[in-house]
Amino acid sequence: MNIDDEVALYLATAQEAARRAGAILESWAGRFTVSEKSRFNLVTEADLASQHAIVETVKNRFPDHGFLGEEGLSQPGRNPEFRWIIDPLDGTSNYVHRFPYYAVSIALEHRGDLLVGVIYDPTRHELFWAVRGHGAFLNGRPLRTTESETLATSFVVASLPVAVTAGDPAIDRFLKVLQAAQALQRTGSAALNLAYIAAGRMDAYWSGSLKAWDMAAGVLLVREAGGRITALNGTAFDVERPDILASNGRPIHEELSGLLS
Ligand code: IPD
Ligand code: CA
Ligand code: CA
């Protein structure tokens, strides 16, 4: 990877912030208290402490940049060209129940395009990162998506809305794919799911109910590992819209899109 000094500093800052935040999450394990922001939508002191550490780390180096973060963070910044998109703990339900599948997600957008993405799983010490045009990596090893061609041989993952009810169209979509894919799972961390597609551990993932901070870093990882990202119906992806279809870029993308649109 040969990236210019400025971008290397963005990446190093995101990595440092993600590791620091991950250590904070682990330090809160077993002593946090849980509140509900809305039904089944959880938050703990760890979410807030993690976001605080990330913002502090980034602001130290880039005081003019803007921020968008899950825990009430929205700052345009004096330099409107740069925006850090942060989920300080993706997979809070898993974290609360000590199910080790959660992560810190940090992306940097430049002029509206994703430039850097970092996802850190503190339970496995796995640091995923990508820089636009320079590939995706896990602890320094280059990543590549899988080669599965059909849903019948694919491992697929979905996110459903947090407080989903029986009549929700998301349930119909889930049932359709359940009958077509070799395996369909719901794992509880959108960010890690995207990192896992990049790492060749899953073939595809979709959701119709995400926020920018759930997806931004993972989208860049998938693209840089050779995968494909669209809206559910196969049209262009927009980080400000709630739906995403991510895959290894093989024909399963069209197959899934046909079932999900
Ligand atoms: C959630 C996770 C989950 C997805 C939810 C998100 P949080 O993020 O990514 O997989 O289904 O829509 O809200 O609340 O744990 O940061
Ligand atoms: Ca999230
Ligand atoms: Ca979160």
mmCIF file of N, CA, C and O in Angstrom, residues 34-134:
data_model
loop_
_atom_site.group_PDB
_atom_site.id
_atom_site.type_symbol
_atom_site.label_atom_id
_atom_site.label_comp_id
_atom_site.label_asym_id
_atom_site.label_seq_id
_atom_site.Cartn_x
_atom_site.Cartn_y
_atom_site.Cartn_z
ATOM 1 N N VAL A 34 -27.613 -0.306 31.617
ATOM 2 C CA VAL A 34 -28.272 -0.287 30.311
ATOM 3 C C VAL A 34 -29.507 0.602 30.363
ATOM 4 O O VAL A 34 -30.289 0.507 31.297
ATOM 5 N N SER A 35 -29.649 1.472 29.341
ATOM 6 C CA SER A 35 -30.896 2.245 29.197
ATOM 7 C C SER A 35 -31.471 1.944 27.813
ATOM 8 O O SER A 35 -30.727 1.581 26.897
ATOM 9 N N GLU A 36 -32.777 2.156 27.673
ATOM 10 C CA GLU A 36 -33.427 1.993 26.366
ATOM 11 C C GLU A 36 -33.684 3.370 25.775
ATOM 12 O O GLU A 36 -34.421 4.172 26.351
ATOM 13 N N LYS A 37 -33.087 3.665 24.590
ATOM 14 C CA LYS A 37 -33.356 4.945 23.906
ATOM 15 C C LYS A 37 -34.778 4.917 23.360
ATOM 16 O O LYS A 37 -35.471 5.917 23.312
ATOM 17 N N SER A 38 -35.168 3.738 22.860
ATOM 18 C CA SER A 38 -36.541 3.451 22.456
ATOM 19 C C SER A 38 -36.672 1.949 22.681
ATOM 20 O O SER A 38 -35.699 1.298 23.084
ATOM 21 N N ARG A 39 -37.835 1.365 22.398
ATOM 22 C CA ARG A 39 -38.039 -0.054 22.690
ATOM 23 C C ARG A 39 -36.937 -0.918 22.066
ATOM 24 O O ARG A 39 -36.736 -0.888 20.845
ATOM 25 N N PHE A 40 -36.218 -1.673 22.878
ATOM 26 C CA PHE A 40 -35.152 -2.616 22.480
ATOM 27 C C PHE A 40 -33.905 -1.935 21.886
ATOM 28 O O PHE A 40 -33.004 -2.614 21.418
ATOM 29 N N ASN A 41 -33.882 -0.599 21.849
ATOM 30 C CA ASN A 41 -32.713 0.112 21.301
ATOM 31 C C ASN A 41 -31.861 0.570 22.492
ATOM 32 O O ASN A 41 -32.181 1.546 23.150
ATOM 33 N N LEU A 42 -30.778 -0.170 22.748
ATOM 34 C CA LEU A 42 -30.047 -0.024 24.009
ATOM 35 C C LEU A 42 -28.865 0.934 23.902
ATOM 36 O O LEU A 42 -28.284 1.114 22.838
ATOM 37 N N VAL A 43 -28.519 1.514 25.047
ATOM 38 C CA VAL A 43 -27.291 2.310 25.148
ATOM 39 C C VAL A 43 -26.717 2.111 26.548
ATOM 40 O O VAL A 43 -27.462 1.879 27.499
ATOM 41 N N THR A 44 -25.377 2.153 26.628
ATOM 42 C CA THR A 44 -24.698 1.992 27.922
ATOM 43 C C THR A 44 -23.667 3.115 28.086
ATOM 44 O O THR A 44 -23.388 3.853 27.131
ATOM 45 N N GLU A 45 -23.073 3.193 29.267
ATOM 46 C CA GLU A 45 -21.989 4.174 29.472
ATOM 47 C C GLU A 45 -20.837 3.899 28.504
ATOM 48 O O GLU A 45 -20.107 4.808 28.111
ATOM 49 N N ALA A 46 -20.671 2.635 28.119
ATOM 50 C CA ALA A 46 -19.563 2.270 27.233
ATOM 51 C C ALA A 46 -19.716 2.919 25.858
ATOM 52 O O ALA A 46 -18.728 3.370 25.259
ATOM 53 N N ASP A 47 -20.971 2.968 25.340
ATOM 54 C CA ASP A 47 -21.202 3.622 24.037
ATOM 55 C C ASP A 47 -20.721 5.082 24.102
ATOM 56 O O ASP A 47 -20.053 5.584 23.184
ATOM 57 N N LEU A 48 -21.102 5.750 25.196
ATOM 58 C CA LEU A 48 -20.796 7.182 25.322
ATOM 59 C C LEU A 48 -19.302 7.413 25.539
ATOM 60 O O LEU A 48 -18.695 8.297 24.926
ATOM 61 N N ALA A 49 -18.685 6.582 26.383
ATOM 62 C CA ALA A 49 -17.244 6.748 26.655
ATOM 63 C C ALA A 49 -16.436 6.456 25.390
ATOM 64 O O ALA A 49 -15.426 7.124 25.102
ATOM 65 N N SER A 50 -16.865 5.474 24.626
ATOM 66 C CA SER A 50 -16.173 5.123 23.385
ATOM 67 C C SER A 50 -16.256 6.287 22.386
ATOM 68 O O SER A 50 -15.243 6.692 21.797
ATOM 69 N N GLN A 51 -17.463 6.844 22.226
ATOM 70 C CA GLN A 51 -17.607 7.966 21.281
ATOM 71 C C GLN A 51 -16.758 9.156 21.731
ATOM 72 O O GLN A 51 -16.103 9.810 20.912
ATOM 73 N N HIS A 52 -16.756 9.413 23.029
ATOM 74 C CA HIS A 52 -15.972 10.535 23.556
ATOM 75 C C HIS A 52 -14.485 10.358 23.209
ATOM 76 O O HIS A 52 -13.813 11.293 22.761
ATOM 77 N N ALA A 53 -13.971 9.143 23.395
ATOM 78 C CA ALA A 53 -12.538 8.882 23.126
ATOM 79 C C ALA A 53 -12.221 9.039 21.644
ATOM 80 O O ALA A 53 -11.160 9.567 21.268
ATOM 81 N N ILE A 54 -13.124 8.596 20.791
ATOM 82 C CA ILE A 54 -12.880 8.700 19.339
ATOM 83 C C ILE A 54 -12.816 10.170 18.926
ATOM 84 O O ILE A 54 -11.888 10.595 18.232
ATOM 85 N N VAL A 55 -13.807 10.944 19.382
ATOM 86 C CA VAL A 55 -13.858 12.354 18.997
ATOM 87 C C VAL A 55 -12.627 13.088 19.527
ATOM 88 O O VAL A 55 -12.001 13.889 18.814
ATOM 89 N N GLU A 56 -12.245 12.788 20.753
ATOM 90 C CA GLU A 56 -11.060 13.442 21.342
ATOM 91 C C GLU A 56 -9.799 13.132 20.521
ATOM 92 O O GLU A 56 -9.006 14.021 20.204
ATOM 93 N N THR A 57 -9.651 11.863 20.144
ATOM 94 C CA THR A 57 -8.465 11.452 19.379
ATOM 95 C C THR A 57 -8.422 12.160 18.020
ATOM 96 O O THR A 57 -7.380 12.662 17.591
ATOM 97 N N VAL A 58 -9.572 12.212 17.353
ATOM 98 C CA VAL A 58 -9.597 12.819 16.011
ATOM 99 C C VAL A 58 -9.423 14.335 16.110
ATOM 100 O O VAL A 58 -8.644 14.930 15.350
ATOM 101 N N LYS A 59 -10.118 14.952 17.067
ATOM 102 C CA LYS A 59 -10.066 16.422 17.176
ATOM 103 C C LYS A 59 -8.666 16.923 17.528
ATOM 104 O O LYS A 59 -8.274 18.022 17.142
ATOM 105 N N ASN A 60 -7.931 16.110 18.254
ATOM 106 C CA ASN A 60 -6.550 16.453 18.582
ATOM 107 C C ASN A 60 -5.736 16.736 17.340
ATOM 108 O O ASN A 60 -4.907 17.632 17.303
ATOM 109 N N ARG A 61 -5.965 15.933 16.285
ATOM 110 C CA ARG A 61 -5.197 16.092 15.045
ATOM 111 C C ARG A 61 -5.910 16.949 14.019
ATOM 112 O O ARG A 61 -5.267 17.652 13.237
ATOM 113 N N PHE A 62 -7.256 16.850 13.994
ATOM 114 C CA PHE A 62 -8.021 17.526 12.936
ATOM 115 C C PHE A 62 -9.167 18.324 13.557
ATOM 116 O O PHE A 62 -10.335 17.961 13.427
ATOM 117 N N PRO A 63 -8.824 19.430 14.220
ATOM 118 C CA PRO A 63 -9.846 20.182 14.974
ATOM 119 C C PRO A 63 -10.931 20.797 14.098
ATOM 120 O O PRO A 63 -11.997 21.124 14.611
ATOM 121 N N ASP A 64 -10.679 20.935 12.775
ATOM 122 C CA ASP A 64 -11.666 21.598 11.907
ATOM 123 C C ASP A 64 -12.644 20.636 11.240
ATOM 124 O O ASP A 64 -13.571 21.060 10.557
ATOM 125 N N HIS A 65 -12.401 19.331 11.364
ATOM 126 C CA HIS A 65 -13.255 18.374 10.655
ATOM 127 C C HIS A 65 -14.638 18.260 11.290
ATOM 128 O O HIS A 65 -14.820 18.533 12.480
ATOM 129 N N GLY A 66 -15.620 17.811 10.485
ATOM 130 C CA GLY A 66 -16.978 17.594 10.970
ATOM 131 C C GLY A 66 -17.165 16.183 11.519
ATOM 132 O O GLY A 66 -16.342 15.282 11.255
ATOM 133 N N PHE A 67 -18.257 15.976 12.258
ATOM 134 C CA PHE A 67 -18.538 14.669 12.883
ATOM 135 C C PHE A 67 -20.015 14.320 12.777
ATOM 136 O O PHE A 67 -20.875 15.186 12.939
ATOM 137 N N LEU A 68 -20.265 13.020 12.569
ATOM 138 C CA LEU A 68 -21.604 12.455 12.735
ATOM 139 C C LEU A 68 -21.437 11.167 13.528
ATOM 140 O O LEU A 68 -20.687 10.273 13.107
ATOM 141 N N GLY A 69 -22.083 11.082 14.691
ATOM 142 C CA GLY A 69 -21.943 9.875 15.504
ATOM 143 C C GLY A 69 -23.277 9.479 16.105
ATOM 144 O O GLY A 69 -24.158 10.335 16.295
ATOM 145 N N GLU A 70 -23.424 8.196 16.409
ATOM 146 C CA GLU A 70 -24.734 7.700 16.841
ATOM 147 C C GLU A 70 -25.243 8.360 18.119
ATOM 148 O O GLU A 70 -26.430 8.627 18.250
ATOM 149 N N GLU A 71 -24.324 8.633 19.044
ATOM 150 C CA GLU A 71 -24.791 9.113 20.353
ATOM 151 C C GLU A 71 -24.911 10.632 20.381
ATOM 152 O O GLU A 71 -24.154 11.336 21.050
ATOM 153 N N GLY A 72 -25.844 11.148 19.582
ATOM 154 C CA GLY A 72 -26.167 12.574 19.597
ATOM 155 C C GLY A 72 -25.071 13.474 19.060
ATOM 156 O O GLY A 72 -24.971 14.635 19.469
ATOM 157 N N LEU A 73 -24.256 12.972 18.170
ATOM 158 C CA LEU A 73 -23.121 13.756 17.665
ATOM 159 C C LEU A 73 -23.374 14.196 16.223
ATOM 160 O O LEU A 73 -23.474 13.362 15.317
ATOM 161 N N SER A 74 -23.479 15.521 16.028
ATOM 162 C CA SER A 74 -23.638 16.064 14.683
ATOM 163 C C SER A 74 -23.021 17.451 14.673
ATOM 164 O O SER A 74 -23.584 18.398 15.205
ATOM 165 N N GLN A 75 -21.795 17.544 14.109
ATOM 166 C CA GLN A 75 -21.074 18.823 14.088
ATOM 167 C C GLN A 75 -20.563 19.060 12.682
ATOM 168 O O GLN A 75 -19.794 18.242 12.174
ATOM 169 N N PRO A 76 -20.968 20.147 12.019
ATOM 170 C CA PRO A 76 -20.519 20.384 10.649
ATOM 171 C C PRO A 76 -18.999 20.605 10.538
ATOM 172 O O PRO A 76 -18.385 20.215 9.563
ATOM 173 N N GLY A 77 -18.373 21.211 11.538
ATOM 174 C CA GLY A 77 -16.928 21.482 11.469
ATOM 175 C C GLY A 77 -16.639 22.715 10.636
ATOM 176 O O GLY A 77 -17.419 23.096 9.768
ATOM 177 N N ARG A 78 -15.477 23.333 10.889
ATOM 178 C CA ARG A 78 -15.121 24.538 10.125
ATOM 179 C C ARG A 78 -14.695 24.177 8.706
ATOM 180 O O ARG A 78 -14.776 24.986 7.795
ATOM 181 N N ASN A 79 -14.202 22.952 8.521
ATOM 182 C CA ASN A 79 -13.837 22.489 7.177
ATOM 183 C C ASN A 79 -14.916 21.514 6.698
ATOM 184 O O ASN A 79 -14.919 20.348 7.087
ATOM 185 N N PRO A 80 -15.829 21.974 5.832
ATOM 186 C CA PRO A 80 -16.972 21.125 5.456
ATOM 187 C C PRO A 80 -16.586 19.963 4.534
ATOM 188 O O PRO A 80 -17.414 19.121 4.215
ATOM 189 N N GLU A 81 -15.323 19.911 4.101
ATOM 190 C CA GLU A 81 -14.912 18.844 3.176
ATOM 191 C C GLU A 81 -14.755 17.496 3.865
ATOM 192 O O GLU A 81 -14.798 16.456 3.221
ATOM 193 N N PHE A 82 -14.520 17.508 5.181
ATOM 194 C CA PHE A 82 -14.233 16.255 5.889
ATOM 195 C C PHE A 82 -15.297 15.974 6.940
ATOM 196 O O PHE A 82 -15.650 16.853 7.729
ATOM 197 N N ARG A 83 -15.795 14.727 6.935
ATOM 198 C CA ARG A 83 -16.771 14.331 7.962
ATOM 199 C C ARG A 83 -16.421 12.930 8.468
ATOM 200 O O ARG A 83 -16.318 11.982 7.692
ATOM 201 N N TRP A 84 -16.252 12.814 9.780
ATOM 202 C CA TRP A 84 -16.012 11.519 10.419
ATOM 203 C C TRP A 84 -17.361 10.928 10.808
ATOM 204 O O TRP A 84 -18.159 11.604 11.472
ATOM 205 N N ILE A 85 -17.603 9.689 10.396
ATOM 206 C CA ILE A 85 -18.893 9.027 10.665
ATOM 207 C C ILE A 85 -18.620 7.866 11.624
ATOM 208 O O ILE A 85 -17.887 6.921 11.283
ATOM 209 N N ILE A 86 -19.211 7.938 12.820
ATOM 210 C CA ILE A 86 -18.759 7.098 13.934
ATOM 211 C C ILE A 86 -19.898 6.298 14.551
ATOM 212 O O ILE A 86 -20.926 6.854 14.938
ATOM 213 N N ASP A 87 -19.696 4.997 14.663
ATOM 214 C CA ASP A 87 -20.541 4.204 15.570
ATOM 215 C C ASP A 87 -19.611 3.684 16.659
ATOM 216 O O ASP A 87 -18.782 2.799 16.422
ATOM 217 N N PRO A 88 -19.728 4.238 17.876
ATOM 218 C CA PRO A 88 -18.759 3.902 18.920
ATOM 219 C C PRO A 88 -18.914 2.478 19.435
ATOM 220 O O PRO A 88 -17.984 1.929 20.024
ATOM 221 N N LEU A 89 -20.079 1.878 19.200
ATOM 222 C CA LEU A 89 -20.319 0.471 19.579
ATOM 223 C C LEU A 89 -21.432 -0.042 18.679
ATOM 224 O O LEU A 89 -22.605 0.317 18.874
ATOM 225 N N ASP A 90 -21.083 -0.799 17.677
ATOM 226 C CA ASP A 90 -22.104 -1.388 16.810
ATOM 227 C C ASP A 90 -22.341 -2.816 17.277
ATOM 228 O O ASP A 90 -21.420 -3.642 17.266
ATOM 229 N N GLY A 91 -23.584 -3.080 17.695
ATOM 230 C CA GLY A 91 -23.889 -4.387 18.276
ATOM 231 C C GLY A 91 -24.086 -4.255 19.780
ATOM 232 O O GLY A 91 -23.658 -5.104 20.553
ATOM 233 N N THR A 92 -24.754 -3.182 20.199
ATOM 234 C CA THR A 92 -24.922 -2.952 21.644
ATOM 235 C C THR A 92 -25.690 -4.092 22.317
ATOM 236 O O THR A 92 -25.340 -4.492 23.436
ATOM 237 N N SER A 93 -26.711 -4.652 21.646
ATOM 238 C CA SER A 93 -27.449 -5.777 22.265
ATOM 239 C C SER A 93 -26.506 -6.941 22.538
ATOM 240 O O SER A 93 -26.555 -7.558 23.609
ATOM 241 N N ASN A 94 -25.650 -7.246 21.579
ATOM 242 C CA ASN A 94 -24.674 -8.326 21.778
ATOM 243 C C ASN A 94 -23.754 -8.002 22.949
ATOM 244 O O ASN A 94 -23.501 -8.843 23.821
ATOM 245 N N TYR A 95 -23.265 -6.772 22.965
ATOM 246 C CA TYR A 95 -22.343 -6.330 24.027
ATOM 247 C C TYR A 95 -22.985 -6.486 25.406
ATOM 248 O O TYR A 95 -22.375 -7.017 26.344
ATOM 249 N N VAL A 96 -24.232 -6.045 25.500
ATOM 250 C CA VAL A 96 -24.941 -6.077 26.788
ATOM 251 C C VAL A 96 -25.076 -7.510 27.299
ATOM 252 O O VAL A 96 -24.957 -7.770 28.495
ATOM 253 N N HIS A 97 -25.275 -8.446 26.368
ATOM 254 C CA HIS A 97 -25.463 -9.851 26.765
ATOM 255 C C HIS A 97 -24.166 -10.653 26.726
ATOM 256 O O HIS A 97 -24.203 -11.879 26.841
ATOM 257 N N ARG A 98 -23.050 -9.983 26.533
ATOM 258 C CA ARG A 98 -21.723 -10.606 26.477
ATOM 259 C C ARG A 98 -21.604 -11.642 25.352
ATOM 260 O O ARG A 98 -20.892 -12.651 25.493
ATOM 261 N N PHE A 99 -22.320 -11.383 24.252
ATOM 262 C CA PHE A 99 -22.182 -12.193 23.041
ATOM 263 C C PHE A 99 -21.090 -11.512 22.219
ATOM 264 O O PHE A 99 -21.260 -10.349 21.801
ATOM 265 N N PRO A 100 -19.945 -12.143 22.006
ATOM 266 C CA PRO A 100 -18.776 -11.415 21.487
ATOM 267 C C PRO A 100 -18.816 -11.153 19.972
ATOM 268 O O PRO A 100 -18.025 -11.694 19.207
ATOM 269 N N TYR A 101 -19.760 -10.312 19.583
ATOM 270 C CA TYR A 101 -19.862 -9.933 18.174
ATOM 271 C C TYR A 101 -20.328 -8.475 18.121
ATOM 272 O O TYR A 101 -21.518 -8.175 18.003
ATOM 273 N N TYR A 102 -19.369 -7.573 18.302
ATOM 274 C CA TYR A 102 -19.645 -6.142 18.283
ATOM 275 C C TYR A 102 -18.348 -5.440 17.911
ATOM 276 O O TYR A 102 -17.264 -6.040 17.947
ATOM 277 N N ALA A 103 -18.458 -4.155 17.538
ATOM 278 C CA ALA A 103 -17.269 -3.478 17.009
ATOM 279 C C ALA A 103 -17.398 -1.971 17.109
ATOM 280 O O ALA A 103 -18.486 -1.430 17.307
ATOM 281 N N VAL A 104 -16.261 -1.321 16.927
ATOM 282 C CA VAL A 104 -16.186 0.130 16.781
ATOM 283 C C VAL A 104 -16.083 0.401 15.275
ATOM 284 O O VAL A 104 -15.342 -0.291 14.581
ATOM 285 N N SER A 105 -16.833 1.379 14.787
ATOM 286 C CA SER A 105 -16.799 1.668 13.348
ATOM 287 C C SER A 105 -16.514 3.151 13.126
ATOM 288 O O SER A 105 -17.228 4.012 13.657
ATOM 289 N N ILE A 106 -15.482 3.441 12.345
ATOM 290 C CA ILE A 106 -15.080 4.835 12.100
ATOM 291 C C ILE A 106 -14.788 4.998 10.611
ATOM 292 O O ILE A 106 -13.975 4.258 10.040
ATOM 293 N N ALA A 107 -15.458 5.974 9.985
ATOM 294 C CA ALA A 107 -15.186 6.263 8.572
ATOM 295 C C ALA A 107 -14.866 7.737 8.421
ATOM 296 O O ALA A 107 -15.331 8.571 9.208
ATOM 297 N N LEU A 108 -14.085 8.053 7.401
ATOM 298 C CA LEU A 108 -13.840 9.451 7.051
ATOM 299 C C LEU A 108 -14.302 9.668 5.612
ATOM 300 O O LEU A 108 -13.883 8.962 4.689
ATOM 301 N N GLU A 109 -15.184 10.655 5.482
ATOM 302 C CA GLU A 109 -15.686 11.054 4.174
ATOM 303 C C GLU A 109 -14.966 12.330 3.748
ATOM 304 O O GLU A 109 -14.774 13.228 4.565
ATOM 305 N N HIS A 110 -14.591 12.404 2.469
ATOM 306 C CA HIS A 110 -13.986 13.616 1.933
ATOM 307 C C HIS A 110 -14.821 14.061 0.739
ATOM 308 O O HIS A 110 -14.996 13.290 -0.209
ATOM 309 N N ARG A 111 -15.358 15.272 0.805
ATOM 310 C CA ARG A 111 -16.259 15.784 -0.243
ATOM 311 C C ARG A 111 -17.359 14.786 -0.583
ATOM 312 O O ARG A 111 -17.634 14.517 -1.759
ATOM 313 N N GLY A 112 -17.922 14.157 0.425
ATOM 314 C CA GLY A 112 -19.058 13.246 0.236
ATOM 315 C C GLY A 112 -18.697 11.844 -0.201
ATOM 316 O O GLY A 112 -19.580 11.001 -0.366
ATOM 317 N N ASP A 113 -17.404 11.552 -0.404
ATOM 318 C CA ASP A 113 -17.003 10.190 -0.788
ATOM 319 C C ASP A 113 -16.216 9.538 0.340
ATOM 320 O O ASP A 113 -15.374 10.195 0.970
ATOM 321 N N LEU A 114 -16.446 8.246 0.554
ATOM 322 C CA LEU A 114 -15.729 7.543 1.625
ATOM 323 C C LEU A 114 -14.254 7.424 1.267
ATOM 324 O O LEU A 114 -13.900 6.965 0.175
ATOM 325 N N LEU A 115 -13.391 7.826 2.204
ATOM 326 C CA LEU A 115 -11.947 7.818 1.958
ATOM 327 C C LEU A 115 -11.238 6.773 2.815
ATOM 328 O O LEU A 115 -10.349 6.069 2.346
ATOM 329 N N VAL A 116 -11.623 6.681 4.084
ATOM 330 C CA VAL A 116 -10.990 5.748 5.026
ATOM 331 C C VAL A 116 -12.090 5.046 5.826
ATOM 332 O O VAL A 116 -13.083 5.668 6.194
ATOM 333 N N GLY A 117 -11.902 3.757 6.071
ATOM 334 C CA GLY A 117 -12.846 3.023 6.924
ATOM 335 C C GLY A 117 -12.084 2.097 7.856
ATOM 336 O O GLY A 117 -11.178 1.381 7.410
ATOM 337 N N VAL A 118 -12.440 2.129 9.142
ATOM 338 C CA VAL A 118 -11.793 1.249 10.126
ATOM 339 C C VAL A 118 -12.881 0.620 10.999
ATOM 340 O O VAL A 118 -13.784 1.313 11.475
ATOM 341 N N ILE A 119 -12.802 -0.690 11.175
ATOM 342 C CA ILE A 119 -13.706 -1.415 12.072
ATOM 343 C C ILE A 119 -12.847 -2.256 12.997
ATOM 344 O O ILE A 119 -11.958 -2.984 12.532
ATOM 345 N N TYR A 120 -13.104 -2.145 14.299
ATOM 346 C CA TYR A 120 -12.277 -2.876 15.266
ATOM 347 C C TYR A 120 -13.145 -3.754 16.148
ATOM 348 O O TYR A 120 -14.089 -3.280 16.794
ATOM 349 N N ASP A 121 -12.813 -5.044 16.175
ATOM 350 C CA ASP A 121 -13.479 -6.009 17.058
ATOM 351 C C ASP A 121 -12.554 -6.243 18.253
ATOM 352 O O ASP A 121 -11.547 -6.951 18.145
ATOM 353 N N PRO A 122 -12.891 -5.646 19.412
ATOM 354 C CA PRO A 122 -11.974 -5.734 20.554
ATOM 355 C C PRO A 122 -11.953 -7.104 21.213
ATOM 356 O O PRO A 122 -11.056 -7.393 21.991
ATOM 357 N N THR A 123 -12.932 -7.968 20.908
ATOM 358 C CA THR A 123 -12.930 -9.293 21.531
ATOM 359 C C THR A 123 -11.947 -10.230 20.840
ATOM 360 O O THR A 123 -11.470 -11.180 21.436
ATOM 361 N N ARG A 124 -11.675 -9.969 19.574
ATOM 362 C CA ARG A 124 -10.734 -10.820 18.813
ATOM 363 C C ARG A 124 -9.472 -10.064 18.416
ATOM 364 O O ARG A 124 -8.642 -10.592 17.709
ATOM 365 N N HIS A 125 -9.392 -8.814 18.832
ATOM 366 C CA HIS A 125 -8.265 -7.947 18.439
ATOM 367 C C HIS A 125 -8.111 -7.933 16.928
ATOM 368 O O HIS A 125 -6.999 -8.036 16.403
ATOM 369 N N GLU A 126 -9.235 -7.805 16.241
ATOM 370 C CA GLU A 126 -9.183 -7.755 14.776
ATOM 371 C C GLU A 126 -9.443 -6.319 14.323
ATOM 372 O O GLU A 126 -10.501 -5.745 14.607
ATOM 373 N N LEU A 127 -8.456 -5.765 13.620
ATOM 374 C CA LEU A 127 -8.564 -4.400 13.104
ATOM 375 C C LEU A 127 -8.675 -4.477 11.574
ATOM 376 O O LEU A 127 -7.732 -4.884 10.895
ATOM 377 N N PHE A 128 -9.851 -4.127 11.082
ATOM 378 C CA PHE A 128 -10.118 -4.100 9.643
ATOM 379 C C PHE A 128 -9.954 -2.656 9.176
ATOM 380 O O PHE A 128 -10.446 -1.742 9.845
ATOM 381 N N TRP A 129 -9.328 -2.462 8.028
ATOM 382 C CA TRP A 129 -9.303 -1.099 7.508
ATOM 383 C C TRP A 129 -9.241 -1.075 5.988
ATOM 384 O O TRP A 129 -8.857 -2.058 5.356
ATOM 385 N N ALA A 130 -9.651 0.054 5.435
ATOM 386 C CA ALA A 130 -9.603 0.239 3.982
ATOM 387 C C ALA A 130 -9.345 1.704 3.686
ATOM 388 O O ALA A 130 -9.763 2.585 4.445
ATOM 389 N N VAL A 131 -8.636 1.931 2.593
ATOM 390 C CA VAL A 131 -8.442 3.286 2.079
ATOM 391 C C VAL A 131 -8.855 3.251 0.610
ATOM 392 O O VAL A 131 -8.489 2.314 -0.107
ATOM 393 N N ARG A 132 -9.654 4.238 0.201
ATOM 394 C CA ARG A 132 -10.166 4.230 -1.173
ATOM 395 C C ARG A 132 -9.029 4.117 -2.192
ATOM 396 O O ARG A 132 -8.049 4.886 -2.138
ATOM 397 N N GLY A 133 -9.127 3.116 -3.047
ATOM 398 C CA GLY A 133 -8.120 2.905 -4.091
ATOM 399 C C GLY A 133 -6.899 2.140 -3.630
ATOM 400 O O GLY A 133 -5.983 1.898 -4.430
ATOM 401 N N HIS A 134 -6.848 1.738 -2.353
ATOM 402 C CA HIS A 134 -5.647 1.076 -1.826
ATOM 403 C C HIS A 134 -5.932 -0.266 -1.170
ATOM 404 O O HIS A 134 -5.044 -0.846 -0.553
#
